[in-house]
Amino acid sequence: MNCIIVDDSPLAVEKLESFVGRVPLLCLMQSFYNGLEAIVYMKNHPVDLVFLDIQMEQFTGLQFIEALQYHPKIVIVSAYDQYAVQGFEHNVTDYLLKPYSFERFLKAIDKAQTEILGKISRNYIFVKTEYRMERVDLANILYIEGKGAYLRIVTRQSKIMTLQNFQNMENLLPADNFVRVHKSFMVAMDKIDSVERNIIVIGNQRIPIGKNYQDNFYKKLINN
C-alpha cells in the first residue's frame, strides 16, 4: 500500500516512519509537515493510505479530508480523543491515540488492508444521529433518501436521520447490494419488489431512477 504521513510534529513523523518501515506491506512515498503540500502532491501521485494528524496549525486534518479530490484510506493519529467522532463521520479507517504501540499500529494497517481489498465482513454500520452513534444492520436497510444536508436511512423498523452525504455512505456500504439510483436515492437491491418504467417499488415506496444512473442500475439488476 502506498502511503504518506501528514503531521506537523517531527517526533510524531519520525515514529510513524519507523513503524511504517517495519511493515513490508507499506511503501512510504513521502512525509509532510503541512497538509496543503500533501494535497498538491496527491493530485499527481495516487495514495492508498494516509496517516493524518488532526491538530495542525496551518491546515487541520479535518480540512485536509474535506479538500481531498479522491478518498484514500485514512488513519488519524492524534493526541486528542475529542476528534474521534468527527473523524468517523468522515469515514476514517481508524483512530490512533498518541502514544500508541506498534501492535496497535498493526491493527490499523490490517483494517486499511481489509477495506482496500474489499473484504469487509461486517454486516452493520454506525451512523451519527443527534448526539449518539447508532448501529444500523445492513440487512434491514430498504433505501436511503437525501434530505438537504441529511440522509434518511429507511429500515424495516425505523427511519434514521444522519448528517452525512451520499459519497460517504457509498464508501460505507457494500457496492454489490447498495446502488445509487437517483441524486436523492440509494436502494438495497435485494429489497426491490419490482421495476417498471424507471420506477423502483420497495414496499409502499416508489423511487424514480434518474437518467444519469440508469445504465449502472440496470447492469447491476441483470447481474444480481
GROMACS .gro file of C-alpha atoms in nm:
model
  224
    1MET     CA    1   0.000   0.000   0.000
    2ASN     CA    2   0.139   0.338  -0.099
    3CYS     CA    3   0.115   0.571   0.198
    4ILE     CA    4   0.204   0.921   0.312
    5ILE     CA    5   0.237   1.085   0.652
    6VAL     CA    6   0.085   1.426   0.727
    7ASP     CA    7   0.181   1.560   1.069
    8ASP     CA    8   0.342   1.889   1.179
    9SER     CA    9   0.532   1.724   1.466
   10PRO     CA   10   0.881   1.598   1.367
   11LEU     CA   11   0.882   1.347   1.653
   12ALA     CA   12   0.544   1.208   1.550
   13VAL     CA   13   0.659   1.178   1.189
   14GLU     CA   14   0.979   1.006   1.297
   15LYS     CA   15   0.785   0.746   1.496
   16LEU     CA   16   0.544   0.680   1.210
   17GLU     CA   17   0.829   0.649   0.960
   18SER     CA   18   0.994   0.394   1.189
   19PHE     CA   19   0.675   0.189   1.223
   20VAL     CA   20   0.598   0.206   0.850
   21GLY     CA   21   0.950   0.087   0.775
   22ARG     CA   22   0.888  -0.229   0.977
   23VAL     CA   23   0.585  -0.332   0.769
   24PRO     CA   24   0.675  -0.478   0.426
   25LEU     CA   25   0.318  -0.422   0.307
   26LEU     CA   26   0.364  -0.044   0.328
   27CYS     CA   27   0.555   0.181   0.089
   28LEU     CA   28   0.614   0.528   0.232
   29MET     CA   29   0.604   0.774  -0.055
   30GLN     CA   30   0.665   1.092   0.139
   31SER     CA   31   0.612   1.269   0.472
   32PHE     CA   32   0.462   1.616   0.501
   33TYR     CA   33   0.456   1.869   0.783
   34ASN     CA   34   0.189   2.070   0.600
   35GLY     CA   35  -0.146   1.939   0.479
   36LEU     CA   36  -0.165   2.177   0.183
   37GLU     CA   37   0.161   2.041   0.043
   38ALA     CA   38   0.022   1.689   0.077
   39ILE     CA   39  -0.296   1.784  -0.111
   40VAL     CA   40  -0.088   1.918  -0.402
   41TYR     CA   41   0.128   1.605  -0.402
   42MET     CA   42  -0.172   1.374  -0.410
   43LYS     CA   43  -0.309   1.535  -0.727
   44ASN     CA   44  -0.032   1.364  -0.924
   45HIS     CA   45   0.057   1.069  -0.701
   46PRO     CA   46  -0.207   0.804  -0.620
   47VAL     CA   47  -0.205   0.726  -0.249
   48ASP     CA   48  -0.375   0.427  -0.083
   49LEU     CA   49  -0.335   0.527   0.280
   50VAL     CA   50  -0.277   0.850   0.474
   51PHE     CA   51  -0.154   0.875   0.833
   52LEU     CA   52  -0.303   1.207   0.937
   53ASP     CA   53  -0.272   1.435   1.239
   54ILE     CA   54  -0.581   1.638   1.329
   55GLN     CA   55  -0.450   1.944   1.514
   56MET     CA   56  -0.213   2.117   1.275
   57GLU     CA   57  -0.170   2.494   1.284
   58GLN     CA   58  -0.193   2.598   0.919
   59PHE     CA   59  -0.433   2.336   0.786
   60THR     CA   60  -0.621   2.097   1.015
   61GLY     CA   61  -0.667   1.728   0.950
   62LEU     CA   62  -1.041   1.772   0.903
   63GLN     CA   63  -0.981   2.048   0.647
   64PHE     CA   64  -0.739   1.812   0.473
   65ILE     CA   65  -1.005   1.538   0.447
   66GLU     CA   66  -1.266   1.781   0.314
   67ALA     CA   67  -1.023   1.910   0.049
   68LEU     CA   68  -0.944   1.567  -0.097
   69GLN     CA   69  -1.040   1.507  -0.458
   70TYR     CA   70  -1.046   1.131  -0.403
   71HIS     CA   71  -1.069   0.928  -0.087
   72PRO     CA   72  -0.778   0.709   0.018
   73LYS     CA   73  -0.798   0.521   0.344
   74ILE     CA   74  -0.717   0.749   0.636
   75VAL     CA   75  -0.578   0.660   0.976
   76ILE     CA   76  -0.594   0.955   1.212
   77VAL     CA   77  -0.302   0.979   1.453
   78SER     CA   78  -0.377   1.228   1.730
   79ALA     CA   79  -0.306   1.311   2.092
   80TYR     CA   80  -0.668   1.427   2.134
   81ASP     CA   81  -0.960   1.186   2.162
   82GLN     CA   82  -1.231   1.453   2.125
   83TYR     CA   83  -1.198   1.441   1.747
   84ALA     CA   84  -1.280   1.072   1.720
   85VAL     CA   85  -1.650   1.118   1.638
   86GLN     CA   86  -1.574   1.383   1.375
   87GLY     CA   87  -1.315   1.154   1.226
   88PHE     CA   88  -1.551   0.861   1.192
   89GLU     CA   89  -1.816   1.091   1.045
   90HIS     CA   90  -1.564   1.131   0.763
   91ASN     CA   91  -1.532   0.751   0.735
   92VAL     CA   92  -1.174   0.726   0.854
   93THR     CA   93  -1.043   0.371   0.880
   94ASP     CA   94  -0.900   0.401   1.230
   95TYR     CA   95  -0.807   0.646   1.505
   96LEU     CA   96  -0.471   0.602   1.676
   97LEU     CA   97  -0.447   0.788   2.005
   98LYS     CA   98  -0.095   0.901   2.093
   99PRO     CA   99   0.103   0.739   2.244
  100TYR     CA  100   0.027   0.414   2.061
  101SER     CA  101   0.213   0.085   2.038
  102PHE     CA  102   0.343  -0.094   1.732
  103GLU     CA  103   0.084  -0.366   1.793
  104ARG     CA  104  -0.196  -0.108   1.784
  105PHE     CA  105  -0.043   0.040   1.469
  106LEU     CA  106  -0.055  -0.304   1.304
  107LYS     CA  107  -0.425  -0.335   1.381
  108ALA     CA  108  -0.487  -0.009   1.194
  109ILE     CA  109  -0.289  -0.139   0.897
  110ASP     CA  110  -0.491  -0.459   0.898
  111LYS     CA  111  -0.815  -0.260   0.889
  112ALA     CA  112  -0.691  -0.050   0.600
  113GLN     CA  113  -0.578  -0.354   0.404
  114THR     CA  114  -0.910  -0.527   0.459
  115GLU     CA  115  -1.104  -0.224   0.333
  116ILE     CA  116  -0.879  -0.174   0.030
  117LEU     CA  117  -0.915  -0.538  -0.068
  118GLY     CA  118  -1.293  -0.508  -0.036
  119LYS     CA  119  -1.324  -0.786   0.216
  120ILE     CA  120  -1.515  -0.611   0.490
  121SER     CA  121  -1.727  -0.875   0.657
  122ARG     CA  122  -1.921  -0.650   0.893
  123ASN     CA  123  -2.295  -0.667   0.842
  124TYR     CA  124  -2.364  -0.333   1.011
  125ILE     CA  125  -2.253   0.031   1.015
  126PHE     CA  126  -2.261   0.306   1.273
  127VAL     CA  127  -2.402   0.650   1.186
  128LYS     CA  128  -2.428   0.964   1.393
  129THR     CA  129  -2.782   1.067   1.475
  130GLU     CA  130  -2.847   1.354   1.716
  131TYR     CA  131  -2.589   1.303   1.994
  132ARG     CA  132  -2.516   0.934   1.959
  133MET     CA  133  -2.367   0.682   1.721
  134GLU     CA  134  -2.642   0.439   1.619
  135ARG     CA  135  -2.592   0.090   1.482
  136VAL     CA  136  -2.772   0.007   1.157
  137ASP     CA  137  -2.786  -0.354   1.037
  138LEU     CA  138  -2.729  -0.369   0.661
  139ALA     CA  139  -2.988  -0.643   0.617
  140ASN     CA  140  -3.258  -0.408   0.747
  141ILE     CA  141  -3.190  -0.114   0.515
  142LEU     CA  142  -3.457  -0.069   0.247
  143TYR     CA  143  -3.339   0.255   0.089
  144ILE     CA  144  -3.169   0.585   0.171
  145GLU     CA  145  -3.314   0.924   0.081
  146GLY     CA  146  -3.134   1.258   0.063
  147LYS     CA  147  -3.293   1.535   0.268
  148GLY     CA  148  -3.087   1.851   0.217
  149ALA     CA  149  -2.768   1.816   0.424
  150TYR     CA  150  -2.904   1.495   0.581
  151LEU     CA  151  -2.969   1.140   0.475
  152ARG     CA  152  -3.273   0.944   0.589
  153ILE     CA  153  -3.197   0.573   0.626
  154VAL     CA  154  -3.521   0.379   0.599
  155THR     CA  155  -3.509   0.034   0.759
  156ARG     CA  156  -3.768  -0.229   0.834
  157GLN     CA  157  -3.815  -0.089   1.183
  158SER     CA  158  -3.735   0.282   1.170
  159LYS     CA  159  -3.623   0.595   0.984
  160ILE     CA  160  -3.286   0.733   1.090
  161MET     CA  161  -3.167   1.084   1.007
  162THR     CA  162  -2.791   1.136   0.985
  163LEU     CA  163  -2.579   1.437   0.886
  164GLN     CA  164  -2.389   1.270   0.606
  165ASN     CA  165  -2.365   1.280   0.227
  166PHE     CA  166  -2.416   1.009  -0.034
  167GLN     CA  167  -2.048   0.985  -0.119
  168ASN     CA  168  -1.959   0.895   0.238
  169MET     CA  169  -2.248   0.650   0.256
  170GLU     CA  170  -2.139   0.480  -0.067
  171ASN     CA  171  -1.796   0.430   0.088
  172LEU     CA  172  -1.955   0.264   0.391
  173LEU     CA  173  -2.193   0.026   0.215
  174PRO     CA  174  -2.105  -0.280   0.005
  175ALA     CA  175  -2.138  -0.186  -0.363
  176ASP     CA  176  -2.269  -0.529  -0.464
  177ASN     CA  177  -2.605  -0.460  -0.297
  178PHE     CA  178  -2.642  -0.085  -0.243
  179VAL     CA  179  -2.664   0.133  -0.551
  180ARG     CA  180  -2.734   0.500  -0.617
  181VAL     CA  181  -3.036   0.529  -0.850
  182HIS     CA  182  -3.112   0.900  -0.826
  183LYS     CA  183  -2.949   1.215  -0.695
  184SER     CA  184  -3.175   1.174  -0.390
  185PHE     CA  185  -3.197   0.794  -0.353
  186MET     CA  186  -2.988   0.486  -0.290
  187VAL     CA  187  -3.155   0.145  -0.272
  188ALA     CA  188  -3.082  -0.203  -0.142
  189MET     CA  189  -3.101  -0.428  -0.448
  190ASP     CA  190  -3.228  -0.726  -0.251
  191LYS     CA  191  -3.526  -0.526  -0.122
  192ILE     CA  192  -3.665  -0.429  -0.464
  193ASP     CA  193  -4.013  -0.569  -0.528
  194SER     CA  194  -4.045  -0.456  -0.889
  195VAL     CA  195  -3.918  -0.214  -1.153
  196GLU     CA  196  -4.141  -0.059  -1.417
  197ARG     CA  197  -4.093   0.244  -1.643
  198ASN     CA  198  -3.788   0.357  -1.446
  199ILE     CA  199  -3.970   0.338  -1.115
  200ILE     CA  200  -3.845   0.111  -0.835
  201VAL     CA  201  -4.102  -0.023  -0.592
  202ILE     CA  202  -3.992  -0.118  -0.241
  203GLY     CA  203  -4.291  -0.187  -0.023
  204ASN     CA  204  -4.514   0.118  -0.047
  205GLN     CA  205  -4.234   0.344  -0.166
  206ARG     CA  206  -4.193   0.437  -0.535
  207ILE     CA  207  -3.841   0.553  -0.619
  208PRO     CA  208  -3.750   0.716  -0.953
  209ILE     CA  209  -3.441   0.607  -1.144
  210GLY     CA  210  -3.250   0.915  -1.256
  211LYS     CA  211  -3.134   0.932  -1.617
  212ASN     CA  212  -2.767   0.950  -1.516
  213TYR     CA  213  -2.800   0.638  -1.302
  214GLN     CA  214  -2.999   0.411  -1.531
  215ASP     CA  215  -2.713   0.230  -1.707
  216ASN     CA  216  -2.534   0.138  -1.387
  217PHE     CA  217  -2.856   0.033  -1.212
  218TYR     CA  218  -2.982  -0.196  -1.489
  219LYS     CA  219  -2.640  -0.359  -1.523
  220LYS     CA  220  -2.647  -0.442  -1.152
  221LEU     CA  221  -3.008  -0.558  -1.176
  222ILE     CA  222  -2.926  -0.803  -1.452
  223ASN     CA  223  -2.606  -0.929  -1.288
  224ASN     CA  224  -2.754  -0.977  -0.941
   0.00000   0.00000   0.00000
